[in-house]
XYZ file of C-alpha atoms in Angstrom:
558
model
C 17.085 -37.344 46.473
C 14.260 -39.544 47.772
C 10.844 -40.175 46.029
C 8.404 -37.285 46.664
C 5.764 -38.688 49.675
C 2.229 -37.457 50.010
C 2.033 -33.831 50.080
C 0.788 -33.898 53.966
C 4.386 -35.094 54.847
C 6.434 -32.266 55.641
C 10.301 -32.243 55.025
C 13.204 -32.485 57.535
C 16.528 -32.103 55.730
C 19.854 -33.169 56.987
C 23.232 -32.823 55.412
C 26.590 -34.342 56.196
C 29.611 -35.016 54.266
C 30.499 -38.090 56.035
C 28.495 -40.408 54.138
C 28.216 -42.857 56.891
C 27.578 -40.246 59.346
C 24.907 -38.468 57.038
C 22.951 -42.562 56.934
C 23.055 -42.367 60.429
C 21.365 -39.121 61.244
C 18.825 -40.000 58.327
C 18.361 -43.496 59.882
C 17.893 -42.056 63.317
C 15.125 -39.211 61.970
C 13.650 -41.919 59.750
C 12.802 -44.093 62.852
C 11.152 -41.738 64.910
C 9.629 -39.266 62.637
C 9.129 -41.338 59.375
C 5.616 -42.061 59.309
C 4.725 -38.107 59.554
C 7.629 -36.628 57.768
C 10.079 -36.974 54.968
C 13.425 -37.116 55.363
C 15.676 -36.305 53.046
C 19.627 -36.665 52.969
C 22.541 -34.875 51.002
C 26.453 -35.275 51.730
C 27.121 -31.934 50.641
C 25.856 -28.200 50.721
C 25.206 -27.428 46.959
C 23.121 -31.110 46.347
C 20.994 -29.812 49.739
C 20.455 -26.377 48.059
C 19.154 -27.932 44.782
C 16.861 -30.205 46.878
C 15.518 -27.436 48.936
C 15.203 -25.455 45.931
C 13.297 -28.352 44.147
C 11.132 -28.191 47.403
C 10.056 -24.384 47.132
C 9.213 -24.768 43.725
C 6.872 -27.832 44.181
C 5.485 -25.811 47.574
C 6.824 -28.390 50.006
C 7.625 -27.150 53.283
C 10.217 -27.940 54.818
C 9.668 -27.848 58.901
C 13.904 -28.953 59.948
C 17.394 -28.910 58.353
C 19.778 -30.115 59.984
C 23.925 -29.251 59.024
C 26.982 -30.280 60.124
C 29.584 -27.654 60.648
C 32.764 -28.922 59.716
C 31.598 -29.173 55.338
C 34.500 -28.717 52.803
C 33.643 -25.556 49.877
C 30.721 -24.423 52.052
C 30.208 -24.813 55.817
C 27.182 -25.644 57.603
C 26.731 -21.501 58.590
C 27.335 -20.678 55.077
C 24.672 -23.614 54.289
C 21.921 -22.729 56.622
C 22.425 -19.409 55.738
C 21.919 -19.489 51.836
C 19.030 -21.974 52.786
C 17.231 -19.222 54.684
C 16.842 -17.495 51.953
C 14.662 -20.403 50.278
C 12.852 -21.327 53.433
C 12.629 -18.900 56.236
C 10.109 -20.652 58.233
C 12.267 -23.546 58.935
C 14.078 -24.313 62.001
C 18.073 -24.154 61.749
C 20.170 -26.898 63.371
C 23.898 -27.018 63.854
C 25.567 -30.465 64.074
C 29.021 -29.524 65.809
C 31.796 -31.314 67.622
C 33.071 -30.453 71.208
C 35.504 -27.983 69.412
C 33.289 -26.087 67.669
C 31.025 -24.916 69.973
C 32.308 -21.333 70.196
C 31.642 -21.269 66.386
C 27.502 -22.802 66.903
C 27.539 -20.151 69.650
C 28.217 -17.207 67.426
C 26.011 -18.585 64.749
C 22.861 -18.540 66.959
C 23.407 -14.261 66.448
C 24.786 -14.520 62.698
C 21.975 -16.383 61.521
C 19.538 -16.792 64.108
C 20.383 -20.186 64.639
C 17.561 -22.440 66.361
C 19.782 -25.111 67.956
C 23.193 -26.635 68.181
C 23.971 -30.330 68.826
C 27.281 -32.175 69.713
C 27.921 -35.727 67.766
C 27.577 -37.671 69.049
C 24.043 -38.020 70.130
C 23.735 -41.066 71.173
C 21.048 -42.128 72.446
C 19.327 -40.393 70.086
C 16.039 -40.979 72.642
C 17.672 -38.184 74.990
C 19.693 -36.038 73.061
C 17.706 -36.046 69.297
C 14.256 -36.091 69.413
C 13.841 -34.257 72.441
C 15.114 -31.397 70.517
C 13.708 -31.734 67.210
C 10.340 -32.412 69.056
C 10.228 -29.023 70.170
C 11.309 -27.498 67.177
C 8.783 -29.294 65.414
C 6.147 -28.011 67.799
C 7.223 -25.141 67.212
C 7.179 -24.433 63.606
C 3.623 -26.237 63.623
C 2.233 -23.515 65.597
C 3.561 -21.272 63.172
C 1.104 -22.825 60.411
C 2.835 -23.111 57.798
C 0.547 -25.110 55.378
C 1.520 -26.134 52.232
C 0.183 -24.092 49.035
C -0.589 -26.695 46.338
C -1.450 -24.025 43.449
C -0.115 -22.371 40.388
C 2.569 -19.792 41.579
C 2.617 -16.492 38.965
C 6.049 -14.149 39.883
C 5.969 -10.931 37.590
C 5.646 -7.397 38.347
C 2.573 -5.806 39.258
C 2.536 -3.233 36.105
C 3.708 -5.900 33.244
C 1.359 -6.375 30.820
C 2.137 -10.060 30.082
C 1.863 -11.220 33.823
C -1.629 -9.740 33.669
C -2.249 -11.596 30.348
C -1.629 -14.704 32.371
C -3.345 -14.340 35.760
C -6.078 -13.669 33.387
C -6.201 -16.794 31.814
C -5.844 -18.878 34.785
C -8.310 -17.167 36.546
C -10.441 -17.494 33.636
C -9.718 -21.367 32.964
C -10.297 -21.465 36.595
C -6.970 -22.488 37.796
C -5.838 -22.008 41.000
C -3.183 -19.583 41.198
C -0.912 -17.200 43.993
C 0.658 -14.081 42.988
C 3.573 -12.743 43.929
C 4.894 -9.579 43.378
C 8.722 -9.616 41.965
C 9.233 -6.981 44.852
C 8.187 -9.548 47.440
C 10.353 -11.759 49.585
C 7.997 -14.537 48.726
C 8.715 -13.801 45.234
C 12.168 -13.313 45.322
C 12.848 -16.907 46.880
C 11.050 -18.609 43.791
C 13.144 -16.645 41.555
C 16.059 -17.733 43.091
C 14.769 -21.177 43.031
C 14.008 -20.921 39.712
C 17.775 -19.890 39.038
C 16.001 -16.711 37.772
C 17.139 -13.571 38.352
C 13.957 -11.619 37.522
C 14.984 -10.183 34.007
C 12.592 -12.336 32.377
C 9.151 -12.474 33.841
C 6.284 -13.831 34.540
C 7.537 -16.893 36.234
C 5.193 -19.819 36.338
C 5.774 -22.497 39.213
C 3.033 -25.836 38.660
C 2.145 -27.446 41.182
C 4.612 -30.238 40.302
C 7.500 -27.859 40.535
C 8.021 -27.251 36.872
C 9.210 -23.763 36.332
C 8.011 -22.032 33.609
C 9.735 -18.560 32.028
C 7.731 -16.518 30.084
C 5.443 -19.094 28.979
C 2.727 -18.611 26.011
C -0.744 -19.742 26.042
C -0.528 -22.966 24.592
C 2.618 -23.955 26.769
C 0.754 -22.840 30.283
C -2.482 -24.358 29.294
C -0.434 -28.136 29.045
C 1.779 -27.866 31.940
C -1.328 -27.162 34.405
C -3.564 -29.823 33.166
C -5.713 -28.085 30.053
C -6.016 -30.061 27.367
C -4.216 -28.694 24.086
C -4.681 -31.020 21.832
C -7.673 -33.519 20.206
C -7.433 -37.554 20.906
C -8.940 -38.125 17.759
C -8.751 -37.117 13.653
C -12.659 -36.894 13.093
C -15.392 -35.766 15.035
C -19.159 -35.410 14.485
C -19.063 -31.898 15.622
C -16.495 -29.393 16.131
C -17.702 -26.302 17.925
C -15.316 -23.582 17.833
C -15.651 -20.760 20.291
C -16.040 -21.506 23.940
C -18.456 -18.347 24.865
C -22.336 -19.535 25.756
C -23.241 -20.322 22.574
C -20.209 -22.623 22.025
C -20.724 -24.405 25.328
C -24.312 -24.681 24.862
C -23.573 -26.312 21.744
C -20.883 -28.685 22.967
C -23.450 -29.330 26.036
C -26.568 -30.523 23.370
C -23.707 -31.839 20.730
C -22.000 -34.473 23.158
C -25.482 -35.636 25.619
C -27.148 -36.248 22.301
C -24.476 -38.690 21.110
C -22.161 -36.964 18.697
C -18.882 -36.746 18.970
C -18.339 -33.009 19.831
C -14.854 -31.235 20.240
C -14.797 -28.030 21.473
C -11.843 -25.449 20.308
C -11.367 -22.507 22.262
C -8.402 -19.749 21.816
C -8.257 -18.720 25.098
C -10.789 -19.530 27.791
C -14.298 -20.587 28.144
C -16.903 -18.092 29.091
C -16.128 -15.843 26.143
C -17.663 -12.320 27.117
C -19.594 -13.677 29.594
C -17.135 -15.385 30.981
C -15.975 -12.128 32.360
C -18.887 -10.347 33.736
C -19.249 -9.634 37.388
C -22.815 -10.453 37.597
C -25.356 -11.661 35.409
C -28.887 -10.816 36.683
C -31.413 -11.418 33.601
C -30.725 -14.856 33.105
C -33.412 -17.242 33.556
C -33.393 -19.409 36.291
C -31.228 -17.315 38.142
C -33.269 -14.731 39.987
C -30.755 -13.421 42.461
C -28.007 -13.537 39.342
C -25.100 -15.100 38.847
C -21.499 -14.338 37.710
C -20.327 -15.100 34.636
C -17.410 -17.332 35.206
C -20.059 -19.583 37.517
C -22.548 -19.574 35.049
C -19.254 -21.034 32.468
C -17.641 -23.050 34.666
C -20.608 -25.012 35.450
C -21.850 -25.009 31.834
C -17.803 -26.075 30.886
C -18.072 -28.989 33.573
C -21.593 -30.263 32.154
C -19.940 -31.045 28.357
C -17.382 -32.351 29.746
C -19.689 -34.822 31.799
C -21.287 -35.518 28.995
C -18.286 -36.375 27.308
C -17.209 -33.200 25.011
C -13.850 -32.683 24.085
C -12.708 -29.234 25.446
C -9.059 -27.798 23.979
C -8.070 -24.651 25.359
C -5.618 -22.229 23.919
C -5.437 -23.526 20.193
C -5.862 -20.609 18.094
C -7.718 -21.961 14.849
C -6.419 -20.229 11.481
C -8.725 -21.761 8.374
C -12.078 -24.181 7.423
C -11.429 -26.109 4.296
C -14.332 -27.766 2.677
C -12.903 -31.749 1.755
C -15.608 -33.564 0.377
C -17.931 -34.645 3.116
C -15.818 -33.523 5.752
C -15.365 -29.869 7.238
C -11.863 -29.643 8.034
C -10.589 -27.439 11.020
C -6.647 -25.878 10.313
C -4.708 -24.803 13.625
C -2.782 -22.115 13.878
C 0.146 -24.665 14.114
C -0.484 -26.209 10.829
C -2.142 -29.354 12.609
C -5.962 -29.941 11.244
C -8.380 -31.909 12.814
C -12.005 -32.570 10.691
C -15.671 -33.506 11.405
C -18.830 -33.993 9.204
C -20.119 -30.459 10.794
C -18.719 -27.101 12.269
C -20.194 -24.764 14.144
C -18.914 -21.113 14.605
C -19.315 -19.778 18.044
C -16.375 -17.332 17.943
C -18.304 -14.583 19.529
C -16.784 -11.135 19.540
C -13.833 -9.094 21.395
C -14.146 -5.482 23.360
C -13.080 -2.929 20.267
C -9.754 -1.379 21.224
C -9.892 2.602 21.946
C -8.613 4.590 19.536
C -6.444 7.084 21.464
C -2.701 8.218 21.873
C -0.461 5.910 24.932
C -3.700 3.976 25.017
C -1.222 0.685 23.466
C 1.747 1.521 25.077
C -0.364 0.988 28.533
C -2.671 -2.140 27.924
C -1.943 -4.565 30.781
C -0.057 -1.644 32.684
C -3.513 0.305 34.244
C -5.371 -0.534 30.900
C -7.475 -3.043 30.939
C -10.174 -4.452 28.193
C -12.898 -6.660 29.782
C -10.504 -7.938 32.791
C -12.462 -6.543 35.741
C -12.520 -9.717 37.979
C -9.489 -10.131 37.811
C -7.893 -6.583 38.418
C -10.418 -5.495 41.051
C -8.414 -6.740 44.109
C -5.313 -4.584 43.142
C -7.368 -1.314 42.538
C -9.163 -1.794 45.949
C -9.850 1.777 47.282
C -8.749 3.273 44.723
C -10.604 5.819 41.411
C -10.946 3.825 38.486
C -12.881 4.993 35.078
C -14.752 2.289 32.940
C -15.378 3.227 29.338
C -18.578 2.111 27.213
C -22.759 2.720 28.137
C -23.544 -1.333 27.359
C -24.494 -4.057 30.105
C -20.606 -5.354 29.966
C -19.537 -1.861 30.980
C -22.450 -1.269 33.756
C -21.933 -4.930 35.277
C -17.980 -3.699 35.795
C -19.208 -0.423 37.082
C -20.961 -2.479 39.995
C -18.887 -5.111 40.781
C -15.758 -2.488 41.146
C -17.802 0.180 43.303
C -17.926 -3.201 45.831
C -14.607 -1.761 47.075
C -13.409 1.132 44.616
C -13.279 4.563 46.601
C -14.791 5.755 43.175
C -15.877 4.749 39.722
C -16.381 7.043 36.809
C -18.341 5.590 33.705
C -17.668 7.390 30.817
C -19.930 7.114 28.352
C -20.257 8.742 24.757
C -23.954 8.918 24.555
C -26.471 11.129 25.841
C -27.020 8.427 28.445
C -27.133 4.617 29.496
C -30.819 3.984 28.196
C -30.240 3.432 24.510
C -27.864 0.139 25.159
C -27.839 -0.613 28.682
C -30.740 -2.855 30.428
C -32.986 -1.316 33.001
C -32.010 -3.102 35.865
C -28.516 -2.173 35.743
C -29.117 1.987 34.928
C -31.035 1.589 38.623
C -28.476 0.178 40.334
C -25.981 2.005 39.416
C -28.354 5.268 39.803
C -28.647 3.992 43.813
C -24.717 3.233 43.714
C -23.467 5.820 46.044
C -19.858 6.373 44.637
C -20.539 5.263 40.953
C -20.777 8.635 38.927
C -21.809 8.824 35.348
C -20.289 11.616 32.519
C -22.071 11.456 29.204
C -20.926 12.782 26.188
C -17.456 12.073 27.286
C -14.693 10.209 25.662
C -10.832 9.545 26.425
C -8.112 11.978 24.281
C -5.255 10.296 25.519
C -3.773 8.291 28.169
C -0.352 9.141 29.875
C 2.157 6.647 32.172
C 5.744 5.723 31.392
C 5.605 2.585 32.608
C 2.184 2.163 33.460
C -1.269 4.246 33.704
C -0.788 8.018 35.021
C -3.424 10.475 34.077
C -5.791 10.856 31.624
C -7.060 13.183 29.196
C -10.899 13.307 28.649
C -12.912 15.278 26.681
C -16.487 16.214 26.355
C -17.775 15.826 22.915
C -20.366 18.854 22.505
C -18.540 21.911 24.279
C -14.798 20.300 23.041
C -13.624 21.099 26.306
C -10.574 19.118 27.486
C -9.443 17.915 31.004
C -6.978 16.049 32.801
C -7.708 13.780 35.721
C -5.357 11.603 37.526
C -6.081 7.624 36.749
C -4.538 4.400 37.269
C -6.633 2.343 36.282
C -9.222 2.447 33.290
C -11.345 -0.533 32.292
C -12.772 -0.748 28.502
C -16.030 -2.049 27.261
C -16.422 -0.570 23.981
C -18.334 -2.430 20.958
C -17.757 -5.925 19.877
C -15.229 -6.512 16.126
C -16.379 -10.387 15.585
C -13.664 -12.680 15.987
C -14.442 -13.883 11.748
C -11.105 -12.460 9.908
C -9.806 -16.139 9.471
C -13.004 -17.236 7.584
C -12.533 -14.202 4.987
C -13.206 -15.937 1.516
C -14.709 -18.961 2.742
C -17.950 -18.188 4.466
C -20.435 -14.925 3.177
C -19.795 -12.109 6.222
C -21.677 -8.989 5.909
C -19.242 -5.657 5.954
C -19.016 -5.758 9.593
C -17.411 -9.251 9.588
C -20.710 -10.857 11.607
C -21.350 -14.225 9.472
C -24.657 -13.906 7.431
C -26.466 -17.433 7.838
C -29.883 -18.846 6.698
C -32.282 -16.664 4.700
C -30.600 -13.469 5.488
C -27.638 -14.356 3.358
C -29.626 -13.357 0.176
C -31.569 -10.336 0.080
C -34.722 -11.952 -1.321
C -33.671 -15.126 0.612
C -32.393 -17.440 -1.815
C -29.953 -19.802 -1.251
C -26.483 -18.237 -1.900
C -24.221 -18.213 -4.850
C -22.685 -21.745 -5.653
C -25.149 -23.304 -2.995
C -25.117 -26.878 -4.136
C -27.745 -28.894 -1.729
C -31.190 -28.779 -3.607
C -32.502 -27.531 0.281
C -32.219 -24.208 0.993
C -29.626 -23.298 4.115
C -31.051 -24.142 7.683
C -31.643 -21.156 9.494
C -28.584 -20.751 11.136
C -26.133 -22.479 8.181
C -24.166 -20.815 6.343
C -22.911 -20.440 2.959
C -20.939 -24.039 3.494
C -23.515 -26.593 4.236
C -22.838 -28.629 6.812
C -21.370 -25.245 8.983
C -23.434 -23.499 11.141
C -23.195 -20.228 13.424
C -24.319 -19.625 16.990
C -24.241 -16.561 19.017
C -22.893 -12.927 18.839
C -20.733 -13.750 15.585
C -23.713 -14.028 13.813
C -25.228 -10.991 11.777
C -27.977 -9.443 13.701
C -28.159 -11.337 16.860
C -29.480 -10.150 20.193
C -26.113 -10.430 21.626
C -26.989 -11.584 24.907
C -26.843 -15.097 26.929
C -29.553 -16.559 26.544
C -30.179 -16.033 23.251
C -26.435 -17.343 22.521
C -27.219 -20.585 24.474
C -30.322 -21.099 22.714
C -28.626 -20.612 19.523
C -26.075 -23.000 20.315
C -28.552 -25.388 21.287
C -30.656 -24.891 18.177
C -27.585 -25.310 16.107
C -27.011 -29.116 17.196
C -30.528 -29.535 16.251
C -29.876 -28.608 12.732
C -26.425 -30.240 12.607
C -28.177 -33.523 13.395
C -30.907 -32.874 10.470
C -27.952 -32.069 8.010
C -26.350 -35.313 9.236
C -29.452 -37.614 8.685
C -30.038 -35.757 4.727
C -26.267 -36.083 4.249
C-alpha cells in the first residue's frame, strides 16, 4: 500500500485484479485528483479490506472506492459491500463491462450503490472525473472530517474502560468513546479483527490497536513518557499531585536535574476537582486539571523530566545516592528524593460496594463520568471540599444530587464558600447522619441501601450512580521500614519525628533534619503525605517549593 500522505488528503480507493488495468485507473485518479487526495491501489478484494481497515483505525477517511465487478474469490458487490461496513460514508463505484450492467443495476438496490461505470472510460476527461467530481462534492458536503484522537471501544458499564478514559482524560489526552453497542464502535472492532470479547479497545492516532492495554503500555503508545533518559538525577520528585509539580517546577528552573515519577497522572487529588475557588490568584476559580496541566507544562518548560505510569516499589539508601526501585525491578538514583505521594479517596466499607467500582461506582472520577449521568440522580458520599466541589460541578446538569454525609453537617470539614453554594444549589440536597449499607447491581449500580446512623432506620433508593470522597489512606506502604511514618502511614519529617524534637534514632549528620526531611537525610516530604499537613493546594505547592529549597542546602553541606 502507498506511503501515508498528510492527514488533510483524503483517500480514494480503487481495486482491480487486472494488474495493468488496476495502474491505469490509479494513474488516471492520480492525475487529476493527486494533489488533494490519496490514491491507493489493490489487485484484489481481501488486500483492499486490510487497507481500508488500516485506514479506519488510523481515522483516515476515505471519500471513493472504486471496484471492478468481474474479481475471482470475492466480487466487486461482495467487496463494496463488506467495505461498507468499515466506511459507510464513502461513495460506492462499480467498474463493469457492457455485459454486466444488469448485475451494477441490481446492485444500486442491494447495496445502495452510488455509481456504475463501463471500461472503458476513455477519455477519462468525459467519462471519469465528471463522475467522481460529483461524488466527491458530494461526500464533502456531508463533512466528514477526519478525527485525529485516541479512540477508547468498551462498554459503557466495564470497570476497566472507565479506568482508562480516566487516565487519558486525566493525562490530558485526547480521546473519543465509543460504546461497543455503537455502529461506530462496531466498525473499529472489526477493524481491529476484534470481536468485542476482550475490551477496552485502544486505537492511537497512528492506527496501532491496542487490546486491553495496562497503564504503562497506553501511557507509551500515545506519547507519555515511561521511562528516564538518564541513571542519576539531582532530584527525583515522586508524586505528581501539587506538591510534586511544584517541586519539579522550583527543582528544574533552579538548575537541578529533576525527574518527576508519577503512578498514574498528574494533578493527584486536585487533579480531579471540578473547581477550585480558594486558590490565590485565581479569584473566579479554576479547575483542577487546568490548574495541573498548566503547572505540568511549566516543569516541563523548564526542563523536568515527567514519567507517567511507573509505579515506584522501594528507596534504598547507597552511599551518597538515594536510589529509586520501580515496580519493574528497574532503579533509577539521585543525590535527593522528595516524597510527594499525596493520598487516595478511602474505599467504603460496604457489601457489592467492590463488585460495582467502575460499573456506577465511582471514587474521585467526577469529570470524567458527569457527561454519562447527565439528567440523571446521582449520590456523592463524604462532607470535605473534594466531595462539595463534585456536588457542584454534577448539579450543572444532574436532575438531582444527594450528598450524604456522616456528620451532623458540612461545617466541621468543608470550607465556607462551598456549604453556600451548595445551600443556594436548587437541586443539590444534603442528608446528615447518613451512610451507605450496601450497594446492589448485577452488572452494574442498581439501588442502594442507606441508613441513618442515630434512629438505625434503613432505606432503599434507586441509584446508578454514586461518587465517593471519603478520607485520604497516604499512598506510604512501600516506604514501610525505611522512612519513620506515624500509625496512620503520613511520613513524620523534621522536628516532629521525635517527641522532644531530637534528631531520630540512627540520625548520622551532626545537623539536625531540615524541617521537612525525614529520617533519611537527603529525602524530603511535600504535601498531604506528610503528618499533619493542611491538606490543601496551596499549602502542598508551597511545600513542594520549600522542599527544593532545602534539597539545595543539603546539596551544598553534602
Amino acid at each position: 500500500m502507498a506511503q501515508p500522505a498528510a492527514p488533510a488528503r483524503t483517500v480514494i480507493l480503487t481495486v482491480d485484479d487486472d494488474p495493468g488495468v488496476s495502474r491505469a485507473v490509479a494513474r488516471d485518479l492520480r492525475r487529476r485528483y493527486g494533489e488533494s487526495h490519496r490514491v491507493v491501489r489493490a489487485e484484489d478484494g481481501e488486500t483492499a479490506l486490510d487497507a481500508l481497515r488500516e485506514l479506519k483505525l488510523r481515522g483516515d477517511q476515505v471519500a471513493v472506492i472504486l471496484a471492478d465487478y468481474r474479481m475471482p474469490r470475492m466480487n466487486g458487490i461482495e467487496f463494496l459491500e463488506r467495505a461498507m461496513d468499515i466506511h459507510p460514508a464513502a461513495r460506492r463505484v462499480l467498474l463493469t463491462a457492457y455485459a454486466d450492467t444488469n448485475a451494477a443495476i441490481d446492485a444500486i438496490n442491494v447495496i445502495d450503490l452510488d455509481h456504475y461505470l463501463l471500461k472503458p472510460w476513455d477519455p477519462p476527461e468525459e467519462k471519469l472525473y465528471p463522475v467522481l467530481d460529483d461524488l466527491l462534492a458530494a461526500w464533502r458536503a456531508s463533512d466528514h472530517r477526519p478525527v485525529p484522537v485516541t479512540k477508547v471501544v468498551g462498554h459503557r458499564w466495564s470497570a476497566r474502560s472507565s479506568e482508562v478514559r480516566e487516565f487519558l482524560a486525566r493525562n490530558q489526552v485526547p480521546y473519543r468513546w465509543y460504546s461497543v453497542d455503537e455502529p461506530e464502535g462496531g466498525r473499529l472492532l472489526e477493524a481491529a479483527g476484534q470481536d468485542g470479547r476482550r475490551l477496552p479497545l485502544v486505537v492511537t492516532p497512528e492506527g496501532t490497536p491496542l487490546v486491553e492495554p495496562g497503564d504503562a503500555e497506553l501511557a507509551g503508545q500515545v506519547g507519555l513518557a515511561t521511562t528516564p533518559t538518564e541513571e542519576f538525577y539531582d532530584l527525583v520528585v515522586i508524586g505528581g499531585g501539587p506538591a510534586g509539580l511544584g517541586a519539579a517546577v522550583y527543582g528544574a528552573s533552579e538548575g537541578l536535574r529533576t525527574l518527576l515519577v508519577e503512578r498514574q497522572a498528574t494533578g493527584g487529588q486536585a487533579g480531579q476537582s471540578s473547581r477550585i475557588e480558594n486558590y490565590l490568584g485565581f479569584p473566579d476559580g479554576v479547575s483542577g486539571a487546568q490548574l495541573t496541566g498548566r503547572a505540568r507544562r511549566q516543569a516541563a518548560r523548564f526542563g523536568a523530566e515527567i514519567l507517567t505510569a511507573r509505579e515506584v516499589a522501594g528507596l534504598e539508601v547507597n552511599g551518597a545516592a538515594r536510589t529509586v526501585r520501580f515496580s519493574d525491578g528497574s532503579a533509577v538514583a539521585a543525590h535527593s528524593v522528595i516524597l510527594a505521594t499525596g493520598v487516595s479517596y478511602r474505599q467504603l466499607d460496604a457489601p457489592g460496594l467492590a463488585e460495582l467500582t467502575g460499573c456506577g461506582v465511582f471514587y474521585g472520577s467526577a469529570l470524567t463520568q458527569a457527561p454519562s449521568c447527565a439528567n440523571q440522580d446521582v449520590y456523592v458520599v463524604g462532607g470535605a471540599n473534594s466531595a462539595g466541589q463534585a456536588a457542584m460541578y454534577l448539579a450543572r446538569n444532574c436532575r438531582s444530587v444527594t450528598l450524604l454525609v456522616r456528620g451532623e453537617s458540612l461545617t466541621a470539614s468543608m470550607s465556607h464558600y462551598l456549604i453556600q453554594q451548595i445551600e443556594a444549589t436548587p437541586n443539590i440536597s444534603v442528608r446528615t447522619r447518613t451512610v451507605v449499607e450496601a450497594a446492589h447491581g448485577s452488572d452494574r449500580l442498581d439501588k442502594l441501601s442507606l441508613r441513618h446512623v442515630d434512629s438505625g432506620e434503613d432505606e432503599l433508593v434507586d441509584a446508578q450512580w454514586l461518587f465517593v470522597f471519603i478520607g485520604a489512606a497516604p499512598l506510604t506502604g512501600w516506604l514501610d521500614g525505611t522512612v519513620l511514618r506515624d500509625p496512620h502511614g503520613f511520613i513524620l519529617a523534621g522536628p516532629d519525628m521525635t517527641s522532644d524534637g531530637s534528631p531520630p534514632p540512627g540520625w548520622e549528620p551532626v545537623r539536625p533534619p531540615y524541617h521537612l526531611e525525614t529520617s533519611v537525610p537527603g529525602v524530603f516530604v511535600a504535601g498531604d503525605a506528610r503528618a499533619a499537613s493542611a491538606k490543601r493546594v496551596a499549602s502542598a505547592v508551597g511545600e513542594g517549593a520549600m522542599a527544593v529549597m532545602l534539597v539545595h542546602r543539603y546539596l551544598e553541606q553534602s
